[in-house]
Tab-separated table of C-alpha atoms in Angstrom:
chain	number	residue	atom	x	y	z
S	1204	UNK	CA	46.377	-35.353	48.243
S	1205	UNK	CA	46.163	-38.802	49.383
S	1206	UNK	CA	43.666	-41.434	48.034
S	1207	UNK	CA	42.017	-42.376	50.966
S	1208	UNK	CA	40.419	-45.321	51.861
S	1209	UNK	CA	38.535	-47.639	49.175
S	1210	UNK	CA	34.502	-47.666	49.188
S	1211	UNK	CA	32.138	-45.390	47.434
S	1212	UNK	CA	31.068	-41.969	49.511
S	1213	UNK	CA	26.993	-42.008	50.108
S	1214	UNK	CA	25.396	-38.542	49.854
S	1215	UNK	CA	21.753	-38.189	51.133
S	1216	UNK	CA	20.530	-35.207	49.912
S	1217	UNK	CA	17.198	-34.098	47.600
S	1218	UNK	CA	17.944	-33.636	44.129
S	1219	UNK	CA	17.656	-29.799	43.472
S	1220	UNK	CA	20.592	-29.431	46.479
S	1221	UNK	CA	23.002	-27.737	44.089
S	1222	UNK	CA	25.262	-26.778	46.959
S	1223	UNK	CA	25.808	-30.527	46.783
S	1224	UNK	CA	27.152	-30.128	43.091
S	1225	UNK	CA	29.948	-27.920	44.243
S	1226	UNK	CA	31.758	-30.916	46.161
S	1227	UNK	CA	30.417	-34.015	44.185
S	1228	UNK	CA	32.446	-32.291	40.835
S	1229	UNK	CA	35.198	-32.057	42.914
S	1230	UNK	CA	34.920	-35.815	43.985
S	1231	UNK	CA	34.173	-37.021	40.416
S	1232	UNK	CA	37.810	-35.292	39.131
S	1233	UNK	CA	39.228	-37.222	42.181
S	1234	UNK	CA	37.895	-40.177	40.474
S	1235	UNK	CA	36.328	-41.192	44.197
S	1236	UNK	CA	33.029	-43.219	43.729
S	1237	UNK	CA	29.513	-41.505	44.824
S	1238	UNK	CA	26.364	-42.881	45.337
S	1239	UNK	CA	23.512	-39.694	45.450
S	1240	UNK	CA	20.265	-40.897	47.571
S	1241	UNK	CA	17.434	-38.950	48.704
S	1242	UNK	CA	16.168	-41.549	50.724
S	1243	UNK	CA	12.264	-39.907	51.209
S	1244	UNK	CA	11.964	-39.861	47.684
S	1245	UNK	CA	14.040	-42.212	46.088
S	1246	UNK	CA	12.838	-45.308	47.867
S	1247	UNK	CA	9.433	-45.001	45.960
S	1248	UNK	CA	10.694	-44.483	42.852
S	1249	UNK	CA	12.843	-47.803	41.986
S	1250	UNK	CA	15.330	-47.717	44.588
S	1251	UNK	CA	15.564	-50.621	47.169
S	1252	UNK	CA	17.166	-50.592	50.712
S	1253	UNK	CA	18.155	-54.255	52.417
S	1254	UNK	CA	20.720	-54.723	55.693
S	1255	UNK	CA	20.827	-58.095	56.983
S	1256	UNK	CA	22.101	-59.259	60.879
S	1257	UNK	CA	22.641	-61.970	62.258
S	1258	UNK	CA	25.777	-64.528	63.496
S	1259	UNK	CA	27.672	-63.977	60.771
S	1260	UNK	CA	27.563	-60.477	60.517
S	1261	UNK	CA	25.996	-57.786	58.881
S	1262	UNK	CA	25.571	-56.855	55.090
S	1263	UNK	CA	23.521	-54.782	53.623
S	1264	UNK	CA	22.364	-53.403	49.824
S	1265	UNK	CA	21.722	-50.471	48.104
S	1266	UNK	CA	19.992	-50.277	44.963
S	1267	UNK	CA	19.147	-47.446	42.666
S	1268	UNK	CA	17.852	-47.422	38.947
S	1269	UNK	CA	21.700	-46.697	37.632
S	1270	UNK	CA	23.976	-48.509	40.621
S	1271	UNK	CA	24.353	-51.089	42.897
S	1272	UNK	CA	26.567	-50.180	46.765
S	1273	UNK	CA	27.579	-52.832	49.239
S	1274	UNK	CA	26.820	-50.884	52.470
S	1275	UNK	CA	29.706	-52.648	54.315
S	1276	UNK	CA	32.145	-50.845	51.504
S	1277	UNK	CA	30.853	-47.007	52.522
S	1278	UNK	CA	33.742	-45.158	53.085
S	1279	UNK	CA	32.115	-41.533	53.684
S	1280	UNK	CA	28.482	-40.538	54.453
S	1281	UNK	CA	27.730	-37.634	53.401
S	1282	UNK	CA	24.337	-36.128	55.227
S	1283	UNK	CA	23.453	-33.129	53.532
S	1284	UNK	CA	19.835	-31.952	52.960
S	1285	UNK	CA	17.306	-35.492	52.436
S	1286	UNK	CA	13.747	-34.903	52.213
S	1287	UNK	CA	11.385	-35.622	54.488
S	1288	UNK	CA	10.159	-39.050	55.180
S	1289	UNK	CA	6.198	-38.427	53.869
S	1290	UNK	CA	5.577	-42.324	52.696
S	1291	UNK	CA	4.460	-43.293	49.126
S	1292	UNK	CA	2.354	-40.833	47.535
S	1293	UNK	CA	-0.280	-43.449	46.146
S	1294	UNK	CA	-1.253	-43.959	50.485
S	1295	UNK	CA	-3.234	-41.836	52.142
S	1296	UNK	CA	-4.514	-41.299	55.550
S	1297	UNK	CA	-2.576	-43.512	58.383
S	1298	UNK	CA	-1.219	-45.996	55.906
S	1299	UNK	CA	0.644	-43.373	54.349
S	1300	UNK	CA	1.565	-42.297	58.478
S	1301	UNK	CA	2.419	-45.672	59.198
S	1302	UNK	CA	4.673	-46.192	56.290
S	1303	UNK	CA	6.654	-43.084	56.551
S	1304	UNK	CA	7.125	-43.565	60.266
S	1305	UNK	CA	8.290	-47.114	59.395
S	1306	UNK	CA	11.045	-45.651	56.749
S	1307	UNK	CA	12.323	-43.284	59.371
S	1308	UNK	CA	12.845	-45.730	61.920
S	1309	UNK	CA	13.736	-48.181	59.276
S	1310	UNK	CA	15.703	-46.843	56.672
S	1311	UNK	CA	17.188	-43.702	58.938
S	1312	UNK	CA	18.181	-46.228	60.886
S	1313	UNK	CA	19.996	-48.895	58.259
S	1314	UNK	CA	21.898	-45.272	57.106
S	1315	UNK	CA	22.741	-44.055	60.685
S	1316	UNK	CA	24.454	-47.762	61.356
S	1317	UNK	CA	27.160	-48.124	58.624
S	1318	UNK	CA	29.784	-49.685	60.457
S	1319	UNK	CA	33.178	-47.956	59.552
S	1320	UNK	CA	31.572	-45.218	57.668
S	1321	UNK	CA	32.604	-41.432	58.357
S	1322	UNK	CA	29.478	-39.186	58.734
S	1323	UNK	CA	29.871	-35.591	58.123
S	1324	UNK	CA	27.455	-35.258	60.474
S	1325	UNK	CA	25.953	-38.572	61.602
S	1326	UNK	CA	22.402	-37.470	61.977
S	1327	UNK	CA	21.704	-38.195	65.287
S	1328	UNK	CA	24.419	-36.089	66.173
S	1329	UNK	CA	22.848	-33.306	63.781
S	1330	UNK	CA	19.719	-33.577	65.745
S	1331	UNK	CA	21.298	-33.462	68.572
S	1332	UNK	CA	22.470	-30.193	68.176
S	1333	UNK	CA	19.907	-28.893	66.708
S	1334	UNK	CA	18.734	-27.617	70.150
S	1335	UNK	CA	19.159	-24.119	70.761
S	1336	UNK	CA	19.562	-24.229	74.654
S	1337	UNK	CA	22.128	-27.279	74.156
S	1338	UNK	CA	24.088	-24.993	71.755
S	1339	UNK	CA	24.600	-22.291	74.563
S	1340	UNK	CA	24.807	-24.489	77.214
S	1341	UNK	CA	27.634	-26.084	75.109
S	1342	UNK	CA	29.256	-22.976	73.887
S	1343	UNK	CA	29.487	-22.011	77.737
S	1344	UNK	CA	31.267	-24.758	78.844
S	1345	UNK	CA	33.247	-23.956	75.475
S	1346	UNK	CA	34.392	-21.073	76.417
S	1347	UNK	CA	32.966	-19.166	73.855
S	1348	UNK	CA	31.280	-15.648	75.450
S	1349	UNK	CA	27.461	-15.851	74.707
S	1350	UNK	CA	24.657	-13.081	75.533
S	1351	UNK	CA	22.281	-12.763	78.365
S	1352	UNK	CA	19.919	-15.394	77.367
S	1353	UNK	CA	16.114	-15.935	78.633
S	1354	UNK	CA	13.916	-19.242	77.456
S	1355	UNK	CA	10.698	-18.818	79.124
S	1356	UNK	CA	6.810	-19.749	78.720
S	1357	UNK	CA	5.901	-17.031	81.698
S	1358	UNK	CA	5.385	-13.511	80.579
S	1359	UNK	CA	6.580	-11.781	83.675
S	1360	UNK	CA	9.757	-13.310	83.680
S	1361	UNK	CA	10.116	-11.908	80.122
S	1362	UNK	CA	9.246	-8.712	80.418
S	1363	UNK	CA	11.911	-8.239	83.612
S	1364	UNK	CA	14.216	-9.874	81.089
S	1365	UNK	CA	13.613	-6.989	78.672
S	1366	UNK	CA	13.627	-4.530	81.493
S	1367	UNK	CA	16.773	-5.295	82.653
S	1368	UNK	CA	18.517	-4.697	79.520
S	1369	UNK	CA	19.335	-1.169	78.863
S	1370	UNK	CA	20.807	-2.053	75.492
S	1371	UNK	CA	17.785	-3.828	74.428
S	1372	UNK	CA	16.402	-7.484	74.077
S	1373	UNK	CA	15.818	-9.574	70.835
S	1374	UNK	CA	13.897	-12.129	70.120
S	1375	UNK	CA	14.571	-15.496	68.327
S	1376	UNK	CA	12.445	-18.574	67.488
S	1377	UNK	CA	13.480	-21.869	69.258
S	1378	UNK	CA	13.152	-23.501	65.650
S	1379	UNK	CA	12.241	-22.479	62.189
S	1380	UNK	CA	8.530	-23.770	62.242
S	1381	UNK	CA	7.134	-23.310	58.702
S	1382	UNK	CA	4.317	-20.506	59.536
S	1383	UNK	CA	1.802	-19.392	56.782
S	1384	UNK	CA	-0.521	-16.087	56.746
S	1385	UNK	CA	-3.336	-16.719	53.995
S	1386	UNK	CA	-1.533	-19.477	52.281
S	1387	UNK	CA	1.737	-17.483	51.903
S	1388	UNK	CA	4.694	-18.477	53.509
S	1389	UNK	CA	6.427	-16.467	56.546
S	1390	UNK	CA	10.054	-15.623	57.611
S	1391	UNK	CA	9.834	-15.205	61.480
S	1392	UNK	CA	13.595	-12.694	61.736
S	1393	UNK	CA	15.237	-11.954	64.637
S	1394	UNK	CA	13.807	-8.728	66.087
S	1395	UNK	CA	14.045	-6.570	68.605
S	1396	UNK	CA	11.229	-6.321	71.518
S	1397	UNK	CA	10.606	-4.058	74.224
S	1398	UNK	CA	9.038	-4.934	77.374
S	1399	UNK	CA	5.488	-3.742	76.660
S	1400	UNK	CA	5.574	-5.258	73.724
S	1401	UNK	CA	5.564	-8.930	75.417
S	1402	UNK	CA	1.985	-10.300	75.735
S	1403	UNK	CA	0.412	-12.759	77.440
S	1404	UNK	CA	0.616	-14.555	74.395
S	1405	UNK	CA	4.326	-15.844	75.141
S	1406	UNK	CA	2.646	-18.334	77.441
S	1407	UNK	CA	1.488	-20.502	74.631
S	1408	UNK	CA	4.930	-22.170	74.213
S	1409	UNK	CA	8.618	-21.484	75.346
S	1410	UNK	CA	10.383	-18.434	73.676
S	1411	UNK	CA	14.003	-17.237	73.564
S	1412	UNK	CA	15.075	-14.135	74.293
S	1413	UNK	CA	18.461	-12.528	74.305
S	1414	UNK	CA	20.486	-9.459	75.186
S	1415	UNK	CA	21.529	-7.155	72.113
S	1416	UNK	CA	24.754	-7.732	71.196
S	1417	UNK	CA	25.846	-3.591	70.841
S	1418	UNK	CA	27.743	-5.327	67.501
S	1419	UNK	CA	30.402	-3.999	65.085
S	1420	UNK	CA	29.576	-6.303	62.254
S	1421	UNK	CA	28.749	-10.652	62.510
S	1422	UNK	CA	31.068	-13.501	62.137
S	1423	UNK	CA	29.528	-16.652	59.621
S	1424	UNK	CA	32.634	-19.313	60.840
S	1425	UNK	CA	32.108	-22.282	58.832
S	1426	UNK	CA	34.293	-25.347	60.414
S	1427	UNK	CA	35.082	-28.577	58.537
S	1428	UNK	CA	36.949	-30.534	60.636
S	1429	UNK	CA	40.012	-29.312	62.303
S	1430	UNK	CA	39.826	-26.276	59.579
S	1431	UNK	CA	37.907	-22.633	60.044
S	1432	UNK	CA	36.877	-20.965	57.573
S	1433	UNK	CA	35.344	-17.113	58.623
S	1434	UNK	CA	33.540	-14.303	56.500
S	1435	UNK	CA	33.173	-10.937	58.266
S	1436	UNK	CA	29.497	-9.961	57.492
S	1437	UNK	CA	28.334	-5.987	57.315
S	1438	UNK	CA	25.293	-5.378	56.826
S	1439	UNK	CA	22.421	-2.529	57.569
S	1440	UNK	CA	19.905	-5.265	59.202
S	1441	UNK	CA	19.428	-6.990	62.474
S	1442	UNK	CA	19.122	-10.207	60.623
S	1443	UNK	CA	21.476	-10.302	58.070
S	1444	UNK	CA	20.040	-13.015	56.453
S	1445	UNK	CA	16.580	-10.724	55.620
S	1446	UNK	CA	18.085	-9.151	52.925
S	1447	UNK	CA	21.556	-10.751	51.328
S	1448	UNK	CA	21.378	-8.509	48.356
S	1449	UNK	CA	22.615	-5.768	51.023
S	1450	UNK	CA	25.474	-7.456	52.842
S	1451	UNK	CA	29.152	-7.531	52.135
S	1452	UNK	CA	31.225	-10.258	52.997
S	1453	UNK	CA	34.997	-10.380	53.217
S	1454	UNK	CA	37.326	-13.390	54.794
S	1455	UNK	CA	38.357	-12.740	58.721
S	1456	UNK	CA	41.153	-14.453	60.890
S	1457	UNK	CA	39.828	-16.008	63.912
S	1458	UNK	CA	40.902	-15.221	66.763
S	1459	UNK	CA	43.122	-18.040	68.754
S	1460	UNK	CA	40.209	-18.209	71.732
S	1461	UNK	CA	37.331	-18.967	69.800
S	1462	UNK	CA	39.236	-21.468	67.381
S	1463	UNK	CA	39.870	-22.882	70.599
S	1464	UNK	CA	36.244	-23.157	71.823
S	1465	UNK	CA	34.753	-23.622	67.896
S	1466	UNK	CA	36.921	-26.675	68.224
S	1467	UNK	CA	35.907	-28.005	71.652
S	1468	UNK	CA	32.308	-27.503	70.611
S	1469	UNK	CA	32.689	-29.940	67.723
S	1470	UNK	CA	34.173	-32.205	69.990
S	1471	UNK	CA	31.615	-31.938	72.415
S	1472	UNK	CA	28.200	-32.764	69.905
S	1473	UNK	CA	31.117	-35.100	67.937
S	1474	UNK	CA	30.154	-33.044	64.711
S	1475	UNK	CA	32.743	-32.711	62.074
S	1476	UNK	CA	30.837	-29.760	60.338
S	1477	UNK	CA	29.364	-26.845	61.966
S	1478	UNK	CA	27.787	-23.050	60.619
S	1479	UNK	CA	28.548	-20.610	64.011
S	1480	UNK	CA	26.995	-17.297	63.500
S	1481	UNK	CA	29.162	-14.832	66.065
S	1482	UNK	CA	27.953	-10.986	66.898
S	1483	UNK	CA	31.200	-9.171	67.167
S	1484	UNK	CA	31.789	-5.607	69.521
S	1485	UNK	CA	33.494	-2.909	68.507
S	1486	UNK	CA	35.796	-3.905	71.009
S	1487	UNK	CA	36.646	-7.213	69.156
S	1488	UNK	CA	35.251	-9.582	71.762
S	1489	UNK	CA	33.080	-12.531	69.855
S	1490	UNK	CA	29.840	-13.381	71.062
S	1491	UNK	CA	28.471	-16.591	70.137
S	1492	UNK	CA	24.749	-16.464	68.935
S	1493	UNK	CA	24.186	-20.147	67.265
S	1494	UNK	CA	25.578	-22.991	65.075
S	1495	UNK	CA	23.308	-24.888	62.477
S	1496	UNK	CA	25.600	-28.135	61.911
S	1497	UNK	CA	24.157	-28.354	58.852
S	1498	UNK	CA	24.126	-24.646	57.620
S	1499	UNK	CA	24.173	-23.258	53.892
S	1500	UNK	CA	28.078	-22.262	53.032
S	1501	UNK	CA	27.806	-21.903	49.416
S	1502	UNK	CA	26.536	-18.290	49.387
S	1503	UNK	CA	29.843	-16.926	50.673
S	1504	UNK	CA	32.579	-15.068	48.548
S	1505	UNK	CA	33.177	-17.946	45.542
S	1506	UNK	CA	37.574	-18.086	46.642
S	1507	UNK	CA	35.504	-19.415	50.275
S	1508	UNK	CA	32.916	-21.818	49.216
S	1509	UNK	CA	35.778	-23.206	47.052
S	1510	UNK	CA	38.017	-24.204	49.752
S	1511	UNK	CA	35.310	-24.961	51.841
S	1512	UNK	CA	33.922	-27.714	49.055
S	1513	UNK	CA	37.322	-28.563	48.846
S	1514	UNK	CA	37.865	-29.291	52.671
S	1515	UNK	CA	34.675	-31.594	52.980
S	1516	UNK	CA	35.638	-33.059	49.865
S	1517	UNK	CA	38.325	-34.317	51.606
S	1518	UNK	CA	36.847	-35.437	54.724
S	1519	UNK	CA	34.025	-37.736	52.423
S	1520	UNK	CA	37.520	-39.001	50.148
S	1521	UNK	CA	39.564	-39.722	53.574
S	1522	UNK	CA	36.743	-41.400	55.289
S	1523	UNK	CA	37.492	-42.679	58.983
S	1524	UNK	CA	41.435	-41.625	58.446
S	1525	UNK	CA	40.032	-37.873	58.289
């Protein structure tokens, strides 16, 4: 294992991420400085942010309660799972709006611009591809296979869509909107819809709909970098995410194809981590459903999340020579 480059790794992340743990212990015996911010949080609770411009360059400062990090020295940024920027919690009302809004464009901004630094993901690029229509427009031009797909506001056009499909259509939300039904908080799953199921209500706001993968069992691929790590998932729902208890997971090759195209997707929203979720036919083809490039990894089989700790623990220690 080489040393890497000198400079301290940032990680911006809220403080009960223990998935986090799992590569900063692994950093620590590497002896490879870390500085932990949550940057929504943190900055109204002692720390203090500063970046300077100007004809003789840029410099910046970060400075928390236990540590002090030159921001031209960041060899790795690490951006994991920050909170929300909600502004100091003595404001209220739009002073409490405007200074949130000012820390996003502010302070997102100072962390987005480290010159030198290597972001696993930079978060523009994680927004970026964040967008489910992007991700199968992308994973076309991939070459990764991807269902029948419909994203529509107009009812009709849905309900042909369902028609049309023999094998059956699901349904998928665009983005995980937090949704509440008498104060208790809801879990909208994939599901499957038939045509007379599909309201006038769908004109209210784009939804996705998408061909049933007739599916043997689901791929989670987890790429870091140049290297794939895949867990064949079996389990008795739809969704297999609705009810973990019930799945079994076991490692999978990947085929050489969709390595290929897993690959030329990263390349394509410049992400160095991504979480594709594939629907796989009996017949072995691999049908690409979605990648969150910044998806959970740590609930695989433990001899996986190690060496997938271990792999962006190298990427944050190698910085820009990863």
């Amino acid at each position: 294992m080489t040393t890497g480059p000198s400079g301290s790794v940032l990680v911006l992340t809220r403080p009960d991420d223990v998935t986090t743990d799992l590569v900063l212990r692994i950093l620590a015996e590497r002896q490879v400085p870390v500085v932990r911010l949550d940057p929504g949080t943190d900055l109204h609770a002692g720390a203090a942010l500063t970046a300077a411009y100007g004809t003789g360059g840029r410099r910046g400062t970060l400075r928390t309660p236990s540590r002090e990090l030159d921001l031209t020295r960041v060899r790795s940024v690490w951006t994991r799972r920050p909170s929300r920027f909600d502004g100091p919690p003595e404001l209220e009302g739009q002073e409490r709006r405007f200074a949130a809004s000012q820390s996003l464009w502010g302070v997102g901004g100072i962390l987005a611009s480290l010159s030198g630094a290597h972001y696993v993901n930079h978060p523009w690029n994680n927004r970026a591809a964040e967008y489910k229509p992007a991700q199968l427009a992308t994973a076309q031009r991939s070459g990764l296979p991807v269902p029948g797909t419909l994203i529509t506001n107009d009812p009709r056009q849905a309900q042909e869509f369902a028609a049309l499909h023999a094998g059956g259509v699901v349904y998928k939300p665009l983005w995980n909107t937090p949704y509440a039904v008498d104060g208790r908080a809801q879990q909208v799953w994939v599901r499957e819809v038939r045509p007379h199921e599909i309201t006038a209500a769908v004109a209210a706001c784009p939804h996705l709909f998408q061909a049933k993968v007739e599916k043997a069992f689901d791929v989670r691929l987890t790429a870091v970098g140049n290297r794939l790590f895949a867990v064949r998932i079996d389990s008795p729902d739809l969704d297999w995410r609705r009810r973990q208890s019930l799945m079994e997971c076991v490692p999978i090759a990947v085929p050489d194809p969709v390595a290929r195209g897993v690959r030329a997707y990263l390349t394509a929203f410049r992400l160095t981590f991504g979480a594709f979720d594939f629907a796989v036919t009996p017949s072995g083809d691999w049908y690409f459903l979605e990648c969150n490039p910044n998806g959970q990894w740590a609930w695989q089989p433990g001899s996986i999340t190690d060496v997938i700790a271990r792999a962006i623990a190298d990427q944050l220690q190698n910085g820009p020579e990863a």
